[in-house]
mmCIF file of C-alpha atoms in Angstrom:
data_model
loop_
_atom_site.group_PDB
_atom_site.id
_atom_site.type_symbol
_atom_site.label_atom_id
_atom_site.label_comp_id
_atom_site.label_asym_id
_atom_site.label_seq_id
_atom_site.Cartn_x
_atom_site.Cartn_y
_atom_site.Cartn_z
ATOM 1 C CA UNK Y 24 -11.550 20.233 -12.623
ATOM 2 C CA UNK Y 25 -13.724 17.242 -13.538
ATOM 3 C CA UNK Y 26 -11.713 14.043 -13.940
ATOM 4 C CA UNK Y 27 -11.555 13.232 -17.649
ATOM 5 C CA UNK Y 28 -9.214 10.256 -17.250
ATOM 6 C CA UNK Y 29 -9.987 8.370 -14.032
ATOM 7 C CA UNK Y 30 -7.255 6.410 -12.342
ATOM 8 C CA UNK Y 31 -9.338 3.306 -12.998
ATOM 9 C CA UNK Y 32 -12.850 2.282 -13.923
ATOM 10 C CA UNK Y 33 -14.521 -1.117 -14.245
ATOM 11 C CA UNK Y 34 -17.193 0.107 -16.650
ATOM 12 C CA UNK Y 35 -15.670 -0.974 -20.011
ATOM 13 C CA UNK Y 36 -14.753 -4.392 -18.613
ATOM 14 C CA UNK Y 37 -18.074 -5.063 -16.942
ATOM 15 C CA UNK Y 38 -20.149 -3.751 -19.852
ATOM 16 C CA UNK Y 39 -18.595 -6.429 -22.070
ATOM 17 C CA UNK Y 40 -19.463 -9.287 -19.738
ATOM 18 C CA UNK Y 41 -22.602 -7.991 -18.019
ATOM 19 C CA UNK Y 42 -24.858 -10.640 -19.552
ATOM 20 C CA UNK Y 43 -22.505 -13.430 -18.416
ATOM 21 C CA UNK Y 44 -22.309 -11.907 -14.917
ATOM 22 C CA UNK Y 45 -26.118 -11.756 -14.754
ATOM 23 C CA UNK Y 46 -26.323 -15.404 -15.818
ATOM 24 C CA UNK Y 47 -23.757 -16.368 -13.160
ATOM 25 C CA UNK Y 48 -25.742 -14.509 -10.489
ATOM 26 C CA UNK Y 49 -28.967 -16.243 -11.510
ATOM 27 C CA UNK Y 50 -27.219 -19.625 -11.569
ATOM 28 C CA UNK Y 51 -26.061 -19.207 -7.966
ATOM 29 C CA UNK Y 52 -29.465 -17.963 -6.804
ATOM 30 C CA UNK Y 53 -31.274 -20.824 -8.508
ATOM 31 C CA UNK Y 54 -28.806 -23.417 -7.241
ATOM 32 C CA UNK Y 55 -29.190 -22.318 -3.619
ATOM 33 C CA UNK Y 56 -25.583 -23.096 -2.674
ATOM 34 C CA UNK Y 57 -23.857 -20.014 -1.264
ATOM 35 C CA UNK Y 58 -20.760 -21.307 0.556
ATOM 36 C CA UNK Y 59 -18.267 -23.886 -0.787
ATOM 37 C CA UNK Y 60 -20.483 -25.267 -3.465
ATOM 38 C CA UNK Y 61 -20.102 -26.071 -7.146
ATOM 39 C CA UNK Y 62 -18.980 -22.601 -8.284
ATOM 40 C CA UNK Y 63 -16.102 -22.430 -5.809
ATOM 41 C CA UNK Y 64 -14.980 -25.963 -6.642
ATOM 42 C CA UNK Y 65 -15.022 -25.259 -10.379
ATOM 43 C CA UNK Y 66 -13.229 -21.940 -9.983
ATOM 44 C CA UNK Y 67 -10.520 -23.601 -7.893
ATOM 45 C CA UNK Y 68 -10.017 -26.192 -10.634
ATOM 46 C CA UNK Y 69 -9.996 -23.579 -13.412
ATOM 47 C CA UNK Y 70 -7.671 -21.164 -11.631
ATOM 48 C CA UNK Y 71 -5.223 -23.921 -10.674
ATOM 49 C CA UNK Y 72 -5.158 -24.990 -14.316
ATOM 50 C CA UNK Y 73 -4.613 -21.379 -15.425
ATOM 51 C CA UNK Y 74 -1.740 -20.836 -12.977
ATOM 52 C CA UNK Y 75 -0.191 -24.248 -13.610
ATOM 53 C CA UNK Y 76 -0.482 -25.763 -10.142
ATOM 54 C CA UNK Y 77 -2.221 -28.884 -8.926
ATOM 55 C CA UNK Y 78 -4.285 -27.165 -6.240
ATOM 56 C CA UNK Y 79 -6.138 -23.945 -5.533
ATOM 57 C CA UNK Y 80 -8.128 -23.178 -2.387
ATOM 58 C CA UNK Y 81 -10.505 -20.222 -2.272
ATOM 59 C CA UNK Y 82 -10.456 -18.006 0.837
ATOM 60 C CA UNK Y 83 -12.021 -14.720 1.913
ATOM 61 C CA UNK Y 84 -9.195 -12.291 1.050
ATOM 62 C CA UNK Y 85 -5.580 -11.960 0.006
ATOM 63 C CA UNK Y 86 -4.551 -11.202 3.583
ATOM 64 C CA UNK Y 87 -6.229 -14.390 4.770
ATOM 65 C CA UNK Y 88 -4.490 -16.342 2.003
ATOM 66 C CA UNK Y 89 -1.047 -15.359 3.310
ATOM 67 C CA UNK Y 90 -2.052 -15.863 6.948
ATOM 68 C CA UNK Y 91 -3.507 -19.322 6.319
ATOM 69 C CA UNK Y 92 -0.418 -20.393 4.359
ATOM 70 C CA UNK Y 93 1.824 -19.325 7.225
ATOM 71 C CA UNK Y 94 -0.343 -21.198 9.736
ATOM 72 C CA UNK Y 95 -0.441 -24.293 7.528
ATOM 73 C CA UNK Y 96 3.368 -24.197 7.297
ATOM 74 C CA UNK Y 97 3.580 -24.193 11.090
ATOM 75 C CA UNK Y 98 4.974 -20.660 11.292
ATOM 76 C CA UNK Y 99 4.124 -18.787 14.479
ATOM 77 C CA UNK Y 100 5.411 -17.349 17.726
ATOM 78 C CA UNK Y 101 9.180 -16.919 17.837
ATOM 79 C CA UNK Y 102 9.575 -17.284 14.062
ATOM 80 C CA UNK Y 103 10.662 -14.642 11.563
ATOM 81 C CA UNK Y 104 9.418 -14.066 8.022
ATOM 82 C CA UNK Y 105 11.319 -11.832 5.607
ATOM 83 C CA UNK Y 106 9.167 -9.503 3.523
ATOM 84 C CA UNK Y 107 9.947 -6.529 1.277
ATOM 85 C CA UNK Y 108 9.837 -3.193 3.053
ATOM 86 C CA UNK Y 109 7.736 -1.498 0.351
ATOM 87 C CA UNK Y 110 4.818 -3.902 0.179
ATOM 88 C CA UNK Y 111 1.193 -3.177 1.115
ATOM 89 C CA UNK Y 112 0.705 -3.554 4.858
ATOM 90 C CA UNK Y 113 -1.430 -6.711 4.438
ATOM 91 C CA UNK Y 114 1.742 -8.750 3.865
ATOM 92 C CA UNK Y 115 3.115 -7.678 7.236
ATOM 93 C CA UNK Y 116 -0.244 -8.044 8.984
ATOM 94 C CA UNK Y 117 -0.542 -11.675 7.876
ATOM 95 C CA UNK Y 118 2.840 -12.420 9.448
ATOM 96 C CA UNK Y 119 1.810 -10.661 12.652
ATOM 97 C CA UNK Y 120 -1.535 -12.488 12.797
ATOM 98 C CA UNK Y 121 0.335 -15.785 12.532
ATOM 99 C CA UNK Y 122 2.311 -14.737 15.620
ATOM 100 C CA UNK Y 123 5.625 -14.354 13.784
ATOM 101 C CA UNK Y 124 7.838 -11.289 13.325
ATOM 102 C CA UNK Y 125 7.950 -9.530 9.931
ATOM 103 C CA UNK Y 126 11.563 -8.744 9.020
ATOM 104 C CA UNK Y 127 11.768 -5.982 6.426
ATOM 105 C CA UNK Y 128 14.244 -6.294 3.567
ATOM 106 C CA UNK Y 129 14.900 -3.559 1.044
ATOM 107 C CA UNK Y 130 13.599 -3.675 -2.544
ATOM 108 C CA UNK Y 131 15.518 -2.937 -5.697
ATOM 109 C CA UNK Y 132 15.132 0.704 -6.699
ATOM 110 C CA UNK Y 133 14.794 -0.455 -10.321
ATOM 111 C CA UNK Y 134 12.321 -3.332 -10.040
ATOM 112 C CA UNK Y 135 10.527 -2.394 -6.763
ATOM 113 C CA UNK Y 136 10.644 -6.103 -5.880
ATOM 114 C CA UNK Y 137 12.549 -7.576 -2.952
ATOM 115 C CA UNK Y 138 16.309 -7.399 -3.581
ATOM 116 C CA UNK Y 139 17.808 -10.884 -3.496
ATOM 117 C CA UNK Y 140 21.201 -9.368 -2.631
ATOM 118 C CA UNK Y 141 19.751 -7.980 0.610
ATOM 119 C CA UNK Y 142 18.101 -11.132 1.910
ATOM 120 C CA UNK Y 143 20.882 -13.326 3.278
ATOM 121 C CA UNK Y 144 21.976 -10.686 5.789
ATOM 122 C CA UNK Y 145 18.419 -10.796 7.195
ATOM 123 C CA UNK Y 146 18.343 -14.567 7.729
ATOM 124 C CA UNK Y 147 18.712 -15.828 11.300
ATOM 125 C CA UNK Y 148 18.144 -19.173 13.000
ATOM 126 C CA UNK Y 149 14.529 -18.022 13.541
ATOM 127 C CA UNK Y 150 13.816 -17.346 9.858
ATOM 128 C CA UNK Y 151 11.185 -19.715 8.522
ATOM 129 C CA UNK Y 152 10.055 -18.118 5.254
ATOM 130 C CA UNK Y 153 10.543 -15.396 2.663
ATOM 131 C CA UNK Y 154 7.501 -13.767 1.099
ATOM 132 C CA UNK Y 155 8.213 -12.654 -2.452
ATOM 133 C CA UNK Y 156 5.715 -9.926 -3.289
ATOM 134 C CA UNK Y 157 5.210 -9.830 -7.052
ATOM 135 C CA UNK Y 158 4.660 -6.100 -6.910
ATOM 136 C CA UNK Y 159 2.764 -4.072 -9.514
ATOM 137 C CA UNK Y 160 2.444 -7.076 -11.845
ATOM 138 C CA UNK Y 161 6.132 -8.016 -12.222
ATOM 139 C CA UNK Y 162 7.690 -11.028 -10.520
ATOM 140 C CA UNK Y 163 10.764 -10.968 -8.339
ATOM 141 C CA UNK Y 164 13.967 -12.878 -9.247
ATOM 142 C CA UNK Y 165 12.476 -16.225 -8.300
ATOM 143 C CA UNK Y 166 15.459 -18.404 -9.233
ATOM 144 C CA UNK Y 167 17.676 -16.468 -6.836
ATOM 145 C CA UNK Y 168 15.082 -16.465 -4.092
ATOM 146 C CA UNK Y 169 14.357 -20.182 -4.396
ATOM 147 C CA UNK Y 170 18.078 -20.958 -4.334
ATOM 148 C CA UNK Y 171 18.585 -18.893 -1.169
ATOM 149 C CA UNK Y 172 15.583 -20.574 0.470
ATOM 150 C CA UNK Y 173 16.873 -24.042 -0.426
ATOM 151 C CA UNK Y 174 20.345 -23.239 0.943
ATOM 152 C CA UNK Y 175 18.881 -22.232 4.310
ATOM 153 C CA UNK Y 176 16.036 -24.736 4.477
ATOM 154 C CA UNK Y 177 13.298 -22.101 4.555
ATOM 155 C CA UNK Y 178 10.051 -21.693 2.615
ATOM 156 C CA UNK Y 179 9.203 -19.312 -0.217
ATOM 157 C CA UNK Y 180 5.690 -17.886 -0.428
ATOM 158 C CA UNK Y 181 4.558 -15.654 -3.270
ATOM 159 C CA UNK Y 182 2.293 -12.738 -2.488
ATOM 160 C CA UNK Y 183 0.875 -12.655 -6.013
ATOM 161 C CA UNK Y 184 -2.014 -10.326 -5.201
ATOM 162 C CA UNK Y 185 -0.944 -7.921 -7.967
ATOM 163 C CA UNK Y 186 0.334 -10.460 -10.492
ATOM 164 C CA UNK Y 187 -2.552 -12.448 -11.993
ATOM 165 C CA UNK Y 188 -1.143 -13.745 -15.275
ATOM 166 C CA UNK Y 189 2.392 -12.385 -14.840
ATOM 167 C CA UNK Y 190 5.160 -14.765 -15.924
ATOM 168 C CA UNK Y 191 8.735 -15.548 -14.957
ATOM 169 C CA UNK Y 192 10.651 -17.567 -17.568
ATOM 170 C CA UNK Y 193 7.358 -18.677 -19.074
ATOM 171 C CA UNK Y 194 5.774 -19.861 -15.814
ATOM 172 C CA UNK Y 195 2.964 -17.942 -14.172
ATOM 173 C CA UNK Y 196 3.199 -16.152 -10.847
ATOM 174 C CA UNK Y 197 1.609 -18.447 -8.310
ATOM 175 C CA UNK Y 198 3.512 -21.502 -9.548
ATOM 176 C CA UNK Y 199 7.037 -20.315 -8.714
ATOM 177 C CA UNK Y 200 7.340 -21.236 -5.039
ATOM 178 C CA UNK Y 201 6.168 -23.553 -2.268
ATOM 179 C CA UNK Y 202 2.802 -21.802 -2.335
ATOM 180 C CA UNK Y 203 1.256 -18.503 -3.360
ATOM 181 C CA UNK Y 204 -1.438 -16.138 -2.137
ATOM 182 C CA UNK Y 205 -3.776 -14.190 -4.427
ATOM 183 C CA UNK Y 206 -6.244 -11.410 -3.760
ATOM 184 C CA UNK Y 207 -9.385 -10.896 -5.826
ATOM 185 C CA UNK Y 208 -10.100 -7.409 -4.502
ATOM 186 C CA UNK Y 209 -12.119 -5.651 -7.252
ATOM 187 C CA UNK Y 210 -9.215 -3.507 -8.491
ATOM 188 C CA UNK Y 211 -6.914 -6.459 -9.197
ATOM 189 C CA UNK Y 212 -6.269 -7.660 -12.743
ATOM 190 C CA UNK Y 213 -8.621 -10.508 -11.854
ATOM 191 C CA UNK Y 214 -11.050 -8.899 -9.444
ATOM 192 C CA UNK Y 215 -14.271 -10.116 -7.871
ATOM 193 C CA UNK Y 216 -17.276 -7.886 -7.176
ATOM 194 C CA UNK Y 217 -16.298 -7.899 -3.518
ATOM 195 C CA UNK Y 218 -13.512 -9.394 -1.422
ATOM 196 C CA UNK Y 219 -11.967 -12.759 -2.149
ATOM 197 C CA UNK Y 220 -8.676 -14.600 -2.381
ATOM 198 C CA UNK Y 221 -7.049 -17.988 -2.834
ATOM 199 C CA UNK Y 222 -3.867 -19.975 -2.412
ATOM 200 C CA UNK Y 223 -2.170 -22.068 -5.097
ATOM 201 C CA UNK Y 224 0.318 -24.887 -4.531
ATOM 202 C CA UNK Y 225 1.444 -28.305 -5.725
ATOM 203 C CA UNK Y 226 1.474 -29.610 -2.145
ATOM 204 C CA UNK Y 227 -1.748 -31.522 -1.433
ATOM 205 C CA UNK Y 228 -1.161 -31.677 2.312
ATOM 206 C CA UNK Y 229 -0.688 -27.909 2.438
ATOM 207 C CA UNK Y 230 -3.776 -27.269 0.300
ATOM 208 C CA UNK Y 231 -5.917 -29.581 2.455
ATOM 209 C CA UNK Y 232 -4.712 -27.875 5.627
ATOM 210 C CA UNK Y 233 -5.464 -24.375 4.288
ATOM 211 C CA UNK Y 234 -8.901 -25.604 3.254
ATOM 212 C CA UNK Y 235 -9.578 -26.954 6.736
ATOM 213 C CA UNK Y 236 -8.101 -23.942 8.558
ATOM 214 C CA UNK Y 237 -10.352 -21.618 6.564
ATOM 215 C CA UNK Y 238 -13.414 -23.716 7.426
ATOM 216 C CA UNK Y 239 -13.258 -23.505 11.222
ATOM 217 C CA UNK Y 240 -10.489 -26.104 11.252
ATOM 218 C CA UNK Y 241 -12.891 -28.719 9.884
ATOM 219 C CA UNK Y 242 -12.087 -31.436 7.377
ATOM 220 C CA UNK Y 243 -15.734 -32.518 7.285
ATOM 221 C CA UNK Y 244 -18.892 -31.248 8.933
ATOM 222 C CA UNK Y 245 -18.684 -30.931 12.724
ATOM 223 C CA UNK Y 246 -15.268 -32.616 12.771
ATOM 224 C CA UNK Y 247 -12.601 -30.062 13.744
ATOM 225 C CA UNK Y 248 -8.943 -31.038 13.542
ATOM 226 C CA UNK Y 249 -7.457 -27.532 13.942
ATOM 227 C CA UNK Y 250 -8.346 -24.276 15.680
ATOM 228 C CA UNK Y 251 -9.402 -22.644 12.426
ATOM 229 C CA UNK Y 252 -11.111 -19.486 11.250
ATOM 230 C CA UNK Y 253 -13.956 -18.577 8.901
ATOM 231 C CA UNK Y 254 -12.304 -17.638 5.595
ATOM 232 C CA UNK Y 255 -14.041 -18.960 2.498
ATOM 233 C CA UNK Y 256 -14.555 -17.729 -1.059
ATOM 234 C CA UNK Y 257 -18.326 -17.512 -1.408
ATOM 235 C CA UNK Y 258 -20.210 -18.993 -4.332
ATOM 236 C CA UNK Y 259 -21.324 -15.705 -5.861
ATOM 237 C CA UNK Y 260 -17.794 -14.277 -6.057
ATOM 238 C CA UNK Y 261 -16.485 -17.589 -7.379
ATOM 239 C CA UNK Y 262 -19.132 -17.518 -10.114
ATOM 240 C CA UNK Y 263 -18.182 -13.973 -11.103
ATOM 241 C CA UNK Y 264 -14.479 -14.882 -11.096
ATOM 242 C CA UNK Y 265 -15.151 -17.848 -13.390
ATOM 243 C CA UNK Y 266 -16.647 -15.434 -15.919
ATOM 244 C CA UNK Y 267 -13.790 -12.962 -15.605
ATOM 245 C CA UNK Y 268 -11.018 -15.550 -15.750
ATOM 246 C CA UNK Y 269 -11.929 -16.309 -19.363
ATOM 247 C CA UNK Y 270 -11.015 -12.726 -20.338
ATOM 248 C CA UNK Y 271 -7.991 -12.198 -18.081
ATOM 249 C CA UNK Y 272 -5.306 -12.763 -20.719
ATOM 250 C CA UNK Y 273 -7.080 -10.443 -23.157
ATOM 251 C CA UNK Y 274 -7.423 -7.747 -20.514
ATOM 252 C CA UNK Y 275 -3.775 -8.142 -19.519
ATOM 253 C CA UNK Y 276 -2.718 -7.839 -23.171
ATOM 254 C CA UNK Y 277 -4.590 -4.533 -23.368
ATOM 255 C CA UNK Y 278 -2.798 -3.265 -20.254
ATOM 256 C CA UNK Y 279 0.531 -4.298 -21.771
ATOM 257 C CA UNK Y 280 -0.207 -2.335 -24.949
ATOM 258 C CA UNK Y 281 -1.031 0.818 -22.971
ATOM 259 C CA UNK Y 282 2.147 0.314 -20.949
ATOM 260 C CA UNK Y 283 4.175 0.018 -24.162
ATOM 261 C CA UNK Y 284 2.841 3.380 -25.276
ATOM 262 C CA UNK Y 285 3.708 4.971 -21.948
ATOM 263 C CA UNK Y 286 7.188 3.471 -22.025
ATOM 264 C CA UNK Y 287 7.924 4.639 -25.548
ATOM 265 C CA UNK Y 288 6.107 7.986 -25.589
ATOM 266 C CA UNK Y 289 6.695 9.422 -22.112
ATOM 267 C CA UNK Y 290 10.018 11.157 -22.626
ATOM 268 C CA UNK Y 291 10.073 13.703 -19.803
ATOM 269 C CA UNK Y 292 13.591 13.433 -18.283
ATOM 270 C CA UNK Y 293 12.363 14.108 -14.739
ATOM 271 C CA UNK Y 294 10.003 11.117 -14.886
ATOM 272 C CA UNK Y 295 11.463 7.696 -14.020
ATOM 273 C CA UNK Y 296 9.547 4.946 -15.801
ATOM 274 C CA UNK Y 297 9.092 1.353 -14.599
ATOM 275 C CA UNK Y 298 10.882 -1.511 -16.314
ATOM 276 C CA UNK Y 299 9.352 -2.901 -19.465
ATOM 277 C CA UNK Y 300 8.090 -6.431 -19.953
ATOM 278 C CA UNK Y 301 10.747 -8.896 -21.145
ATOM 279 C CA UNK Y 302 10.996 -12.520 -22.216
ATOM 280 C CA UNK Y 303 12.062 -13.432 -18.673
ATOM 281 C CA UNK Y 304 9.755 -11.047 -16.798
ATOM 282 C CA UNK Y 305 6.331 -10.755 -18.436
ATOM 283 C CA UNK Y 306 4.807 -7.746 -16.680
ATOM 284 C CA UNK Y 307 1.004 -7.429 -16.455
ATOM 285 C CA UNK Y 308 1.038 -3.849 -15.101
ATOM 286 C CA UNK Y 309 -1.401 -4.043 -12.237
ATOM 287 C CA UNK Y 310 -0.375 -0.420 -11.914
ATOM 288 C CA UNK Y 311 1.912 1.785 -13.975
ATOM 289 C CA UNK Y 312 3.999 3.545 -11.348
ATOM 290 C CA UNK Y 313 6.408 6.335 -12.250
ATOM 291 C CA UNK Y 314 8.825 8.073 -9.919
ATOM 292 C CA UNK Y 315 9.514 11.787 -9.740
ATOM 293 C CA UNK Y 316 11.419 14.009 -7.311
ATOM 294 C CA UNK Y 317 8.463 16.392 -7.558
ATOM 295 C CA UNK Y 318 5.862 13.686 -6.990
ATOM 296 C CA UNK Y 319 3.381 15.780 -5.006
ATOM 297 C CA UNK Y 320 3.541 18.601 -7.540
ATOM 298 C CA UNK Y 321 3.056 16.072 -10.357
ATOM 299 C CA UNK Y 322 0.043 14.635 -8.556
ATOM 300 C CA UNK Y 323 -1.517 18.092 -8.125
ATOM 301 C CA UNK Y 324 -0.725 19.077 -11.717
ATOM 302 C CA UNK Y 325 -2.329 15.961 -13.182
ATOM 303 C CA UNK Y 326 -5.355 16.324 -10.892
ATOM 304 C CA UNK Y 327 -5.779 19.946 -12.014
ATOM 305 C CA UNK Y 328 -5.914 18.693 -15.605
ATOM 306 C CA UNK Y 329 -8.433 15.941 -14.840
ATOM 307 C CA UNK Y 330 -6.094 12.956 -14.537
ATOM 308 C CA UNK Y 331 -6.612 10.533 -11.659
ATOM 309 C CA UNK Y 332 -3.564 9.174 -9.826
ATOM 310 C CA UNK Y 333 -2.784 7.103 -6.715
ATOM 311 C CA UNK Y 334 0.292 6.991 -4.472
ATOM 312 C CA UNK Y 335 1.264 3.324 -3.822
ATOM 313 C CA UNK Y 336 2.301 3.497 -0.917
ATOM 314 C CA UNK Y 337 3.176 6.897 0.606
ATOM 315 C CA UNK Y 338 4.095 5.680 4.122
ATOM 316 C CA UNK Y 339 6.480 2.694 4.421
ATOM 317 C CA UNK Y 340 5.538 -0.071 6.851
ATOM 318 C CA UNK Y 341 8.334 0.745 9.307
ATOM 319 C CA UNK Y 342 7.035 4.318 9.603
ATOM 320 C CA UNK Y 343 3.429 3.285 10.296
ATOM 321 C CA UNK Y 344 2.209 3.646 13.882
ATOM 322 C CA UNK Y 345 1.039 0.036 13.807
ATOM 323 C CA UNK Y 346 4.622 -1.194 13.376
ATOM 324 C CA UNK Y 347 6.469 0.936 15.894
ATOM 325 C CA UNK Y 348 7.285 -2.345 17.641
ATOM 326 C CA UNK Y 349 9.803 -3.121 14.878
ATOM 327 C CA UNK Y 350 11.964 -0.390 16.432
ATOM 328 C CA UNK Y 351 12.881 1.091 13.064
ATOM 329 C CA UNK Y 352 13.138 4.797 12.345
ATOM 330 C CA UNK Y 353 13.159 7.069 9.336
ATOM 331 C CA UNK Y 354 16.417 6.505 7.484
ATOM 332 C CA UNK Y 355 16.729 2.823 8.427
ATOM 333 C CA UNK Y 356 15.265 1.597 5.113
ATOM 334 C CA UNK Y 357 16.287 4.321 2.669
ATOM 335 C CA UNK Y 358 15.325 2.552 -0.570
ATOM 336 C CA UNK Y 359 11.771 1.862 0.586
ATOM 337 C CA UNK Y 360 11.563 5.445 1.836
ATOM 338 C CA UNK Y 361 12.816 6.809 -1.493
ATOM 339 C CA UNK Y 362 10.217 4.801 -3.386
ATOM 340 C CA UNK Y 363 7.424 5.888 -1.046
ATOM 341 C CA UNK Y 364 8.457 9.535 -1.390
ATOM 342 C CA UNK Y 365 8.636 9.613 -5.182
ATOM 343 C CA UNK Y 366 6.198 7.051 -6.597
ATOM 344 C CA UNK Y 367 2.941 7.871 -8.359
ATOM 345 C CA UNK Y 368 0.664 5.539 -10.315
ATOM 346 C CA UNK Y 369 -0.938 6.978 -13.446
ATOM 347 C CA UNK Y 370 -4.095 5.677 -15.172
ATOM 348 C CA UNK Y 371 -3.915 2.235 -16.727
ATOM 349 C CA UNK Y 372 -7.041 0.141 -17.072
ATOM 350 C CA UNK Y 373 -8.851 -1.997 -19.607
ATOM 351 C CA UNK Y 374 -10.912 0.136 -21.978
ATOM 352 C CA UNK Y 375 -8.821 3.329 -21.965
ATOM 353 C CA UNK Y 376 -9.329 5.150 -25.252
ATOM 354 C CA UNK Y 377 -6.485 6.314 -27.480
ATOM 355 C CA UNK Y 378 -7.356 9.919 -26.683
ATOM 356 C CA UNK Y 379 -7.237 9.234 -22.935
ATOM 357 C CA UNK Y 380 -3.837 7.537 -23.224
ATOM 358 C CA UNK Y 381 -2.536 10.412 -25.356
ATOM 359 C CA UNK Y 382 -3.808 12.991 -22.875
ATOM 360 C CA UNK Y 383 -1.951 11.303 -20.025
ATOM 361 C CA UNK Y 384 1.245 11.076 -22.100
ATOM 362 C CA UNK Y 385 1.059 14.701 -23.251
ATOM 363 C CA UNK Y 386 0.441 16.036 -19.751
ATOM 364 C CA UNK Y 387 3.196 13.960 -18.139
ATOM 365 C CA UNK Y 388 5.610 15.136 -20.842
ATOM 366 C CA UNK Y 389 4.576 18.761 -20.325
ATOM 367 C CA UNK Y 390 5.116 18.644 -16.560
ATOM 368 C CA UNK Y 391 8.031 20.820 -15.496
ATOM 369 C CA UNK Y 392 8.168 22.819 -18.735
ATOM 370 C CA UNK Y 393 7.249 26.500 -19.076
ATOM 371 C CA UNK Y 394 6.535 26.778 -15.387
ATOM 372 C CA UNK Y 395 3.905 24.008 -15.527
ATOM 373 C CA UNK Y 396 5.311 22.470 -12.384
#
């Protein structure tokens, strides 16, 4: 059946700002600066101000942002970094690229974020950092995590790739730790028209080092102080992001309103809903992920009725071929495995119509009744 409610589409968002995007494109073309010019500098200033940090450094991707932070913190061979076991594989890859070992800790089955109660048992004398992934647009328990890190003298990094604009106790994700990594992949709440990322921090030395590491290790032209890489946010993407940043809060508010409808109107008892936004945890719903024991049947049922869905993420990191070296087997991380087995993200994007939202709600509520399953 033709998809009548896609999982996501950029069309309503981009139609609203197309003229501004065209102007931004022309401005970059006319200026003739394409790498680390005025647009990138201005975006870094504007995004740092939005997040509430002193510094922002644009890089090529969210993966690079985490990797460069780890390198700038001196984390490498022989070190361990604790990450949640249900994150996207990029979090683990960044640790591996830095030369360190990713140590997988279980998430909370309720929040999907790393479980602070599980972390201390994972800390060893080789542990150098914890990466708090602010998954699906909701932050982890940052007070607990920062307290644990301070007690053990280790660093906290936020992987805020899915949490642009999310808040914890009134402060935005990206300002809740030693440093944070963002992705601007097009599907993010703040997405470029291609790849991109950045780091945010209040530590000038760290920001300067990330900047140099991402520019071939150079602090100024042809002067190389580190063995760096090429990872820079290009001018065109920075210009597009400057346009989009102005609408981010409005777009997030729309997502929150759709989520409120889902949370109040989806009443099917076999569907487990995510937690709602609260005064402490302001959720921006990068995705709206439900859980169901009959996840695959739900996916097929919704697809048959024209509803797009995505499974985030159906194979846990420790069960991926690429991470066999962690020597973990099925059953070793049961909470992550349970989430991977049962989770399904349903449509939630800026510009959904009332009729589209109602169709999703009605179909999810009808699943499992009268043999619909």
